[in-house]
Coordinates of C-alpha atoms and ligand atoms in Angstrom, one line a residue:
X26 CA -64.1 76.0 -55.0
X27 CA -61.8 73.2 -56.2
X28 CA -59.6 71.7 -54.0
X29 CA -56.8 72.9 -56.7
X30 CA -57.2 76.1 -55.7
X31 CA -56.4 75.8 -52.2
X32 CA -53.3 76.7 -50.6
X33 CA -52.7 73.1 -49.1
X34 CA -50.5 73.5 -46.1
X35 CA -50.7 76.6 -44.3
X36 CA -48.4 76.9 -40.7
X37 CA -49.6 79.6 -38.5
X38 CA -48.7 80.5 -34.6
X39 CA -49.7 82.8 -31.8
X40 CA -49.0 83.6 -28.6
X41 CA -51.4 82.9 -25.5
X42 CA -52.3 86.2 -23.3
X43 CA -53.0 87.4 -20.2
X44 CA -55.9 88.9 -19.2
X45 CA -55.8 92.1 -16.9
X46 CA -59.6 92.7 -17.2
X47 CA -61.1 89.1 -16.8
X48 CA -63.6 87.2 -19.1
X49 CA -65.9 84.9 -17.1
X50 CA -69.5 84.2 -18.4
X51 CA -71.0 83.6 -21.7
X52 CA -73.9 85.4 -23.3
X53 CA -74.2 82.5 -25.4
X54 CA -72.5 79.0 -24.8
X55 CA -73.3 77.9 -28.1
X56 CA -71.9 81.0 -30.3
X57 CA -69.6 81.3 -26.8
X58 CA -70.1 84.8 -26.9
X59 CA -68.8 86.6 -23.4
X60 CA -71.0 88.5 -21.4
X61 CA -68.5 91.0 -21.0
X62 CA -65.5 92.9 -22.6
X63 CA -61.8 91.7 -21.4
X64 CA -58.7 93.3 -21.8
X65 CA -55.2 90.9 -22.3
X66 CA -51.5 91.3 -23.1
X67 CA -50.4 89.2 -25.9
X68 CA -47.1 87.0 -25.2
X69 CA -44.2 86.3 -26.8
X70 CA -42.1 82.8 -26.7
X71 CA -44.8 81.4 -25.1
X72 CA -47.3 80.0 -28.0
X73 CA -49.0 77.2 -30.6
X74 CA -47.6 76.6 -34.1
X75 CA -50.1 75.0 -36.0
X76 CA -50.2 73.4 -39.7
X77 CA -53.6 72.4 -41.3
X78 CA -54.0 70.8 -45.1
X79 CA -57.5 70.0 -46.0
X80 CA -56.9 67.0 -48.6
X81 CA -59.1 63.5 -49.5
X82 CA -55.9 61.7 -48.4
X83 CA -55.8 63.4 -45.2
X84 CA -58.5 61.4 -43.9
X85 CA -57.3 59.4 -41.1
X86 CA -58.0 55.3 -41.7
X87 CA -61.2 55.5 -38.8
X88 CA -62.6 58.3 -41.0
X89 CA -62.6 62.3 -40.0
X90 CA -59.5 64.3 -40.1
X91 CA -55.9 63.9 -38.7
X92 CA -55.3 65.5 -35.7
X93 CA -51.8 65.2 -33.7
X94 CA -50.1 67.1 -30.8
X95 CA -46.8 67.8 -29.9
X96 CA -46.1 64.9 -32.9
X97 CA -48.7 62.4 -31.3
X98 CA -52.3 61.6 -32.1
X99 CA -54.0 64.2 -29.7
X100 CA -55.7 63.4 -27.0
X101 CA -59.3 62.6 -27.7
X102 CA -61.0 65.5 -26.3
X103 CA -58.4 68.3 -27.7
X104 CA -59.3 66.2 -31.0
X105 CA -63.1 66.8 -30.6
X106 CA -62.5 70.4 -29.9
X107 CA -60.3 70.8 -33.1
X108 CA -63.2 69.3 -35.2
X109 CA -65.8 71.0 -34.1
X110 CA -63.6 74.0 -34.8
X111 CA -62.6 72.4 -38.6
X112 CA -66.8 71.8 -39.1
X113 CA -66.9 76.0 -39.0
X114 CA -64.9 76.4 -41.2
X115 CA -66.3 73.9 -43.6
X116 CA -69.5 75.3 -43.5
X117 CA -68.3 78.4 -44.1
X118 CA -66.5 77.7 -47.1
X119 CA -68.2 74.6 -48.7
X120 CA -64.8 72.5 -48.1
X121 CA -66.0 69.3 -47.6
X122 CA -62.8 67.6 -47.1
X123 CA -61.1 65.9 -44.1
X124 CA -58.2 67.8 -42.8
X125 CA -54.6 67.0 -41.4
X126 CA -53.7 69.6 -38.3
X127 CA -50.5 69.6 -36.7
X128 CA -50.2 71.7 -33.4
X129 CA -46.9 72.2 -31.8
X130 CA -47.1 73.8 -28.4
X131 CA -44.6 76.3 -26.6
X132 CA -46.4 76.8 -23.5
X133 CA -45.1 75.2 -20.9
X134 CA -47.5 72.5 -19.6
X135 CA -48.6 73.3 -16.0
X136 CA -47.5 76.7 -16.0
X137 CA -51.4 78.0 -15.8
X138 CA -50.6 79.7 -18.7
X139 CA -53.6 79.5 -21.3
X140 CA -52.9 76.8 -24.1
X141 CA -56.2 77.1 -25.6
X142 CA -55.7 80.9 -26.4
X143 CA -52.8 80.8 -28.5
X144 CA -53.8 77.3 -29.7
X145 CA -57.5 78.1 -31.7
X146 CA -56.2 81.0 -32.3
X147 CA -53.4 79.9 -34.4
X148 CA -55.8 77.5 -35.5
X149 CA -58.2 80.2 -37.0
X150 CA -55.7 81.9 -39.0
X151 CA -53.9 78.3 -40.5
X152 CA -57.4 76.3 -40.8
X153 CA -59.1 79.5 -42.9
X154 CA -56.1 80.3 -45.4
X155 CA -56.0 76.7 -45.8
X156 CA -59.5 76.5 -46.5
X157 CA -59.0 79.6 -49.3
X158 CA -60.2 82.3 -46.7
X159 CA -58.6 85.7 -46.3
X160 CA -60.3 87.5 -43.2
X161 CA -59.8 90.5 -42.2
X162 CA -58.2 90.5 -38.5
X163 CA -61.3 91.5 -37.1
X164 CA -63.1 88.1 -38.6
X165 CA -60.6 86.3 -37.6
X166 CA -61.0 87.4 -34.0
X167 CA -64.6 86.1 -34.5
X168 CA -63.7 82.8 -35.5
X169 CA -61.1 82.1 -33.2
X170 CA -63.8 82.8 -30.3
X171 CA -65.7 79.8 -31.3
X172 CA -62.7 77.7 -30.4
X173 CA -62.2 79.3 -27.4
X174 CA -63.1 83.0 -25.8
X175 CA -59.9 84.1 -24.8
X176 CA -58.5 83.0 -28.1
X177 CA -60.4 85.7 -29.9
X178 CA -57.6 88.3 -28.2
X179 CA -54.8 86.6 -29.5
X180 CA -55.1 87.2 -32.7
X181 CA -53.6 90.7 -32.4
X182 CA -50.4 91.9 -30.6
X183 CA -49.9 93.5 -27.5
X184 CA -52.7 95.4 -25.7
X185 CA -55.9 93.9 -26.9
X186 CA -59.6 94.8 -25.7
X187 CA -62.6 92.2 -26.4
X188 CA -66.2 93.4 -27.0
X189 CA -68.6 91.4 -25.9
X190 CA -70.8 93.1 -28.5
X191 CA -74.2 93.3 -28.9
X192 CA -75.6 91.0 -31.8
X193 CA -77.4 87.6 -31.6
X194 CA -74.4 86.1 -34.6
X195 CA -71.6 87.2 -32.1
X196 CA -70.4 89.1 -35.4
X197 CA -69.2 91.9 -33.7
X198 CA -68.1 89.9 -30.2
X199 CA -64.5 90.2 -31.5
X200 CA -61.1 91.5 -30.2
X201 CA -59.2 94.9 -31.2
X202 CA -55.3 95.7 -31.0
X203 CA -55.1 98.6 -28.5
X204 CA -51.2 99.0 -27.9
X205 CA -48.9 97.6 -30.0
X206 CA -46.2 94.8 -27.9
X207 CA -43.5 97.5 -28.4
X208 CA -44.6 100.6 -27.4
X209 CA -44.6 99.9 -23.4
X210 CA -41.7 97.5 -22.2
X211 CA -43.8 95.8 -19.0
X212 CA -43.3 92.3 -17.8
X213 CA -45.9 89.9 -16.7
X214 CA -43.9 87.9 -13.9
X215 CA -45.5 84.5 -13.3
X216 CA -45.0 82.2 -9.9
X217 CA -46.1 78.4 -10.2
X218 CA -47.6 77.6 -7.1
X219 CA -48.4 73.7 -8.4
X220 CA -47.7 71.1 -10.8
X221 CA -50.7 69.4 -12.7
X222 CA -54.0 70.4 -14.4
X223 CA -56.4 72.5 -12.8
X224 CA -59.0 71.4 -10.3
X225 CA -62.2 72.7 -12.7
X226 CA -62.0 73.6 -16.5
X227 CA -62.6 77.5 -17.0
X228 CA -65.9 76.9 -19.4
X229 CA -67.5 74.4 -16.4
X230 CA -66.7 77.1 -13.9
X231 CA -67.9 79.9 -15.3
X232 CA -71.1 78.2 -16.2
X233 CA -71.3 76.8 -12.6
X234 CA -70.4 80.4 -11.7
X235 CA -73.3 81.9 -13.7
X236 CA -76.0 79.9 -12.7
X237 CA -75.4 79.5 -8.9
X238 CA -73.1 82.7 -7.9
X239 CA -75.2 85.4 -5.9
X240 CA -72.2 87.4 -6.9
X241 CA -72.5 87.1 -10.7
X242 CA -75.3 90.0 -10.9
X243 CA -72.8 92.3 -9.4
X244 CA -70.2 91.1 -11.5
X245 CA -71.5 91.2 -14.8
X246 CA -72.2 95.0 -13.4
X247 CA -68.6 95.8 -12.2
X248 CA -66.8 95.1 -15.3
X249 CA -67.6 97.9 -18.0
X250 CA -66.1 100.6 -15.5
X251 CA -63.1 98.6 -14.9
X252 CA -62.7 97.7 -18.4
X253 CA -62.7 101.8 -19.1
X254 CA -60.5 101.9 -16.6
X255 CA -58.3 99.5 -18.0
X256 CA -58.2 101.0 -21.3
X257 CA -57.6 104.3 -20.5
X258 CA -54.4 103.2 -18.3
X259 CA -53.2 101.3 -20.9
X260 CA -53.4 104.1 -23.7
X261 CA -51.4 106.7 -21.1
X262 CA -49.1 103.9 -20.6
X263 CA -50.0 104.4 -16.6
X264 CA -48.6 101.4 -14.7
X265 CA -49.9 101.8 -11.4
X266 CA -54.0 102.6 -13.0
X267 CA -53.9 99.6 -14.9
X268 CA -52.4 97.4 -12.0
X269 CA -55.0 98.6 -9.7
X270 CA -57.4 97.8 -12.0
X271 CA -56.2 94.3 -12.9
X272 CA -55.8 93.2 -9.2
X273 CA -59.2 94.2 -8.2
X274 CA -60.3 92.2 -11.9
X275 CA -59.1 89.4 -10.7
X276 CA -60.4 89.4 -6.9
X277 CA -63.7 90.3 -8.5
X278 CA -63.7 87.3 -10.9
X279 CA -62.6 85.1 -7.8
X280 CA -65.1 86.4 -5.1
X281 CA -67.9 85.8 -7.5
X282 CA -66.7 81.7 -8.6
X283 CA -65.9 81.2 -5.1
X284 CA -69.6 82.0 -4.1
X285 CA -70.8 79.2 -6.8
X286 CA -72.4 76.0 -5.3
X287 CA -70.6 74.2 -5.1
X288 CA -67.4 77.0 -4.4
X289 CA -64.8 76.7 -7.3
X290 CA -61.6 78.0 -5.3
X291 CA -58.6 77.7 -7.7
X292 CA -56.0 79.2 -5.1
X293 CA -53.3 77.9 -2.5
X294 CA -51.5 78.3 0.0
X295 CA -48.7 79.7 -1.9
X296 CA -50.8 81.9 -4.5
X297 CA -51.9 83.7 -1.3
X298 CA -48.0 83.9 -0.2
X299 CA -47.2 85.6 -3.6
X300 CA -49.8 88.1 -3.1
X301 CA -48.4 88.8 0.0
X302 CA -44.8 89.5 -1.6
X303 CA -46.5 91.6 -4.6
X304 CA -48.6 94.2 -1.6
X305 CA -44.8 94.1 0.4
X306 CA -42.8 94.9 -2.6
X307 CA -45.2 97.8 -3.2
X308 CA -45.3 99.0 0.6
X309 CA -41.3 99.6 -0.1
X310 CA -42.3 101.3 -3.2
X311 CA -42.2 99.0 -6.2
X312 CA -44.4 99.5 -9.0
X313 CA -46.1 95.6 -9.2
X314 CA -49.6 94.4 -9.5
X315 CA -51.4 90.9 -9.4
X316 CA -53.6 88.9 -11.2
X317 CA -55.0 85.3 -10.9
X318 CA -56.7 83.6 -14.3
X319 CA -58.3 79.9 -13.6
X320 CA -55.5 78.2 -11.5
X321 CA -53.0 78.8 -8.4
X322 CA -50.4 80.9 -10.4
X323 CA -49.3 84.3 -9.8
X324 CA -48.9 86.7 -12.1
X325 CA -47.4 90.0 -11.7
X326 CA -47.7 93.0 -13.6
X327 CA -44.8 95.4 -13.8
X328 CA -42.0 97.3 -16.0
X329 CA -39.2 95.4 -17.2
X330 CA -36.6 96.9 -14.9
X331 CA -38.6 96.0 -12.1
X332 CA -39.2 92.6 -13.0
X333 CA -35.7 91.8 -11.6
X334 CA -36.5 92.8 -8.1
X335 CA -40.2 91.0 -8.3
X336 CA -38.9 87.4 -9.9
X337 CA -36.6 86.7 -6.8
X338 CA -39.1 88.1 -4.5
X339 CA -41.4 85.6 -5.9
X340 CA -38.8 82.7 -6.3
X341 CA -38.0 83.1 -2.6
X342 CA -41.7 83.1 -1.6
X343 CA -42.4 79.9 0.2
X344 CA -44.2 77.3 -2.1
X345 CA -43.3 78.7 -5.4
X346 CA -42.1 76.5 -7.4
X347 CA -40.2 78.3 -10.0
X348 CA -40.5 81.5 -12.2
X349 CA -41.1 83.0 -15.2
X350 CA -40.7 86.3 -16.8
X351 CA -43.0 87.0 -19.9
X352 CA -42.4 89.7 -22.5
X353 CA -45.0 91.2 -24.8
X354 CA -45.4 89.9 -28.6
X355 CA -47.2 90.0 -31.7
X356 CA -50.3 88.8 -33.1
X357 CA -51.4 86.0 -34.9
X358 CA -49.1 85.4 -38.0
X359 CA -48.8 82.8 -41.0
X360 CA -45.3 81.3 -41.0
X361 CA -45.3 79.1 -43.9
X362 CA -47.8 78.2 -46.7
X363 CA -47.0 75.1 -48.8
X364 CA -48.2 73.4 -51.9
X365 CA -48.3 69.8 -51.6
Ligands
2P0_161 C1 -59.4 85.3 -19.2 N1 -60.0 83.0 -18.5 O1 -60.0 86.4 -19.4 C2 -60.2 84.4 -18.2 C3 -59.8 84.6 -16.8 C4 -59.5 82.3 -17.4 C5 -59.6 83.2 -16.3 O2 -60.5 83.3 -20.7 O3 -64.9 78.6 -22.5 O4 -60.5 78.9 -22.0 O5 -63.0 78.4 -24.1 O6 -64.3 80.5 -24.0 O7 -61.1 81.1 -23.2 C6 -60.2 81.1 -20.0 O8 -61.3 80.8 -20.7 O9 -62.8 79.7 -22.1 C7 -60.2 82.5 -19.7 P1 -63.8 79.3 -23.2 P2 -61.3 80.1 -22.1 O10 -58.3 85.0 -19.6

């Protein structure tokens, strides 16, 4: 392909997710293909816009490509990540040229809400139209999981199972849309328990969990019936099936890291205090239900009338620090594509 024929500047976002049935282990590091399915809700508001341009004058003065954040160079390992990511795509396409990427970010930092999902998958869809690809959503899905796993579910809107699959190219370890954001109105209410970045990055901890958990076995074992579970809750738009599961996801992905050597125990003082509130508000009969992803946050599942009897309940909790009420949104979509 000549460069000529290339779409230049392509903007894409996406919105980060939530998983209800939890990813944690990797069949295959390199291909990072998970060990199990997952099941997310894709958000909305909270998100990555991202603009790539492969172009000879994008190439940065040091050599390589471009690569800025929030309208500054990126930091140096979020750059690494990115070109890695760009060096797919090259190979895939035969585009041997340097690339510009702009990523703007909408999720608020510290909020223990997943950057990295929204972010290579927004990624995926703007670096492969850029690069003259048109993938089907499934591909894309595919791609995006070489940037990071939980990306691969944020390519598609609203209710979204991953396979793990089954083959060695991770062709078929992919996400699927299974309800669209707008046919069930829940709310995912989330309480920040702390400021700052997390005490171990999800990737090192679910190797460390993998290798030295007891636990992991019985893991790896437990999540196909949940994931059923979760699935068929989610499809009968049943609230309190697909809570249950989710809570006892997320205890189950927490029990088995906190049996690594050494124990990776992302909680405090204040997640356990939310808890608490979620397992009172449902003793006096409210429908919410919990889940923790690799940090101290909260997050609590429920319907969107509901939500404004769980956010103050969580708010006055003691040691949350503030709140924030999330709303289900689309998939992966291209905003913009320029010619330069
Ligand atoms: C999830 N998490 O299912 C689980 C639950 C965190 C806790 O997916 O190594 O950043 O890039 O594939 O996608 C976070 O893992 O990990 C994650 P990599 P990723 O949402």
């Amino acid at each position: 392909m000549s460069i000529f024929d290339l779409p230049l500047a392509v903007t894409a976002r996406a919105g980060t997710n939530i998983a209800l049935v939890k990813y944690w282990g990797k069949r295959d590091p390199n291909l990072n293909l998970p060990a199990t399915g997952s099941l997310s809700l894709t958000l909305a508001n909270f998100g990555s816009e991202t603009t790539v341009r492969f172009a000879p004058d994008a190439e940065a003065p040091e050599g390589g490509d471009r690569i800025s954040f929030d309208d500054a160079p990126a930091p140096p390992r979020f750059a690494e990540r990115v070109r890695r990511f760009l060096n797919l795509v090259r190979q895939e396409t035969r585009v041997g040229l340097p690339a510009e990427v702009a990523t703007r970010n909408s999720v608020p930092t510290a909020a223990g809400l997943a950057s990295s999902a929204s972010g290579f998958a927004a990624l995926a869809l703007a670096a492969s139209r850029a690069a003259g690809m048109k993938l089907a959503p499934r591909e894309l899905s595919a791609l995006a999981r070489q940037g990071s796993g939980s990306a691969a579910r944020s390519i598609f809107g609203g209710f979204v199972e991953m396979a793990a699959g089954e083959r060695s190219d991770g062709s078929d370890a992919c996400a699927q849309a299974l309800l669209p954001a707008g046919a069930w109105d829940v709310r995912l209410v989330v309480a920040i328990t702390a400021e700052g970045p997390k005490a171990i990055g999800s990737s090192q901890a679910m190797e460390l969990t993998a290798k030295t958990s007891p636990y992991y076995a019985g893991w790896l074992q437990a999540v196909p019936q949940d994931l059923a579970a979760a699935r068929a809750a989610v499809l009968t738009q049943d609230l309190v099936g697909l809570g249950r599961v989710a809570e006892r996801s997320a205890m189950r992905m927490h029990a088995c890291a906190m049996a690594a050597d050494p124990p990776i125990l992302y909680w405090n003082g204040a997640t356990l205090a939310a808890m608490e509130t979620v397992r009172r508000l449902r003793a006096a009969g409210t429908g919410a239900f919990f889940t923790v992803d690799a940090g101290p946050h909260v997050k609590v599942l429920c319907t969107a009338r509901d939500a404004e009897l769980v956010e103050p309940a969580l708010a006055a909790t003691p040691g949350v620090l503030r709140t924030l009420v999330l709303v289900p949104g689309p998939g992966a979509e291209v905003l913009r594509e320029e010619r330069r």
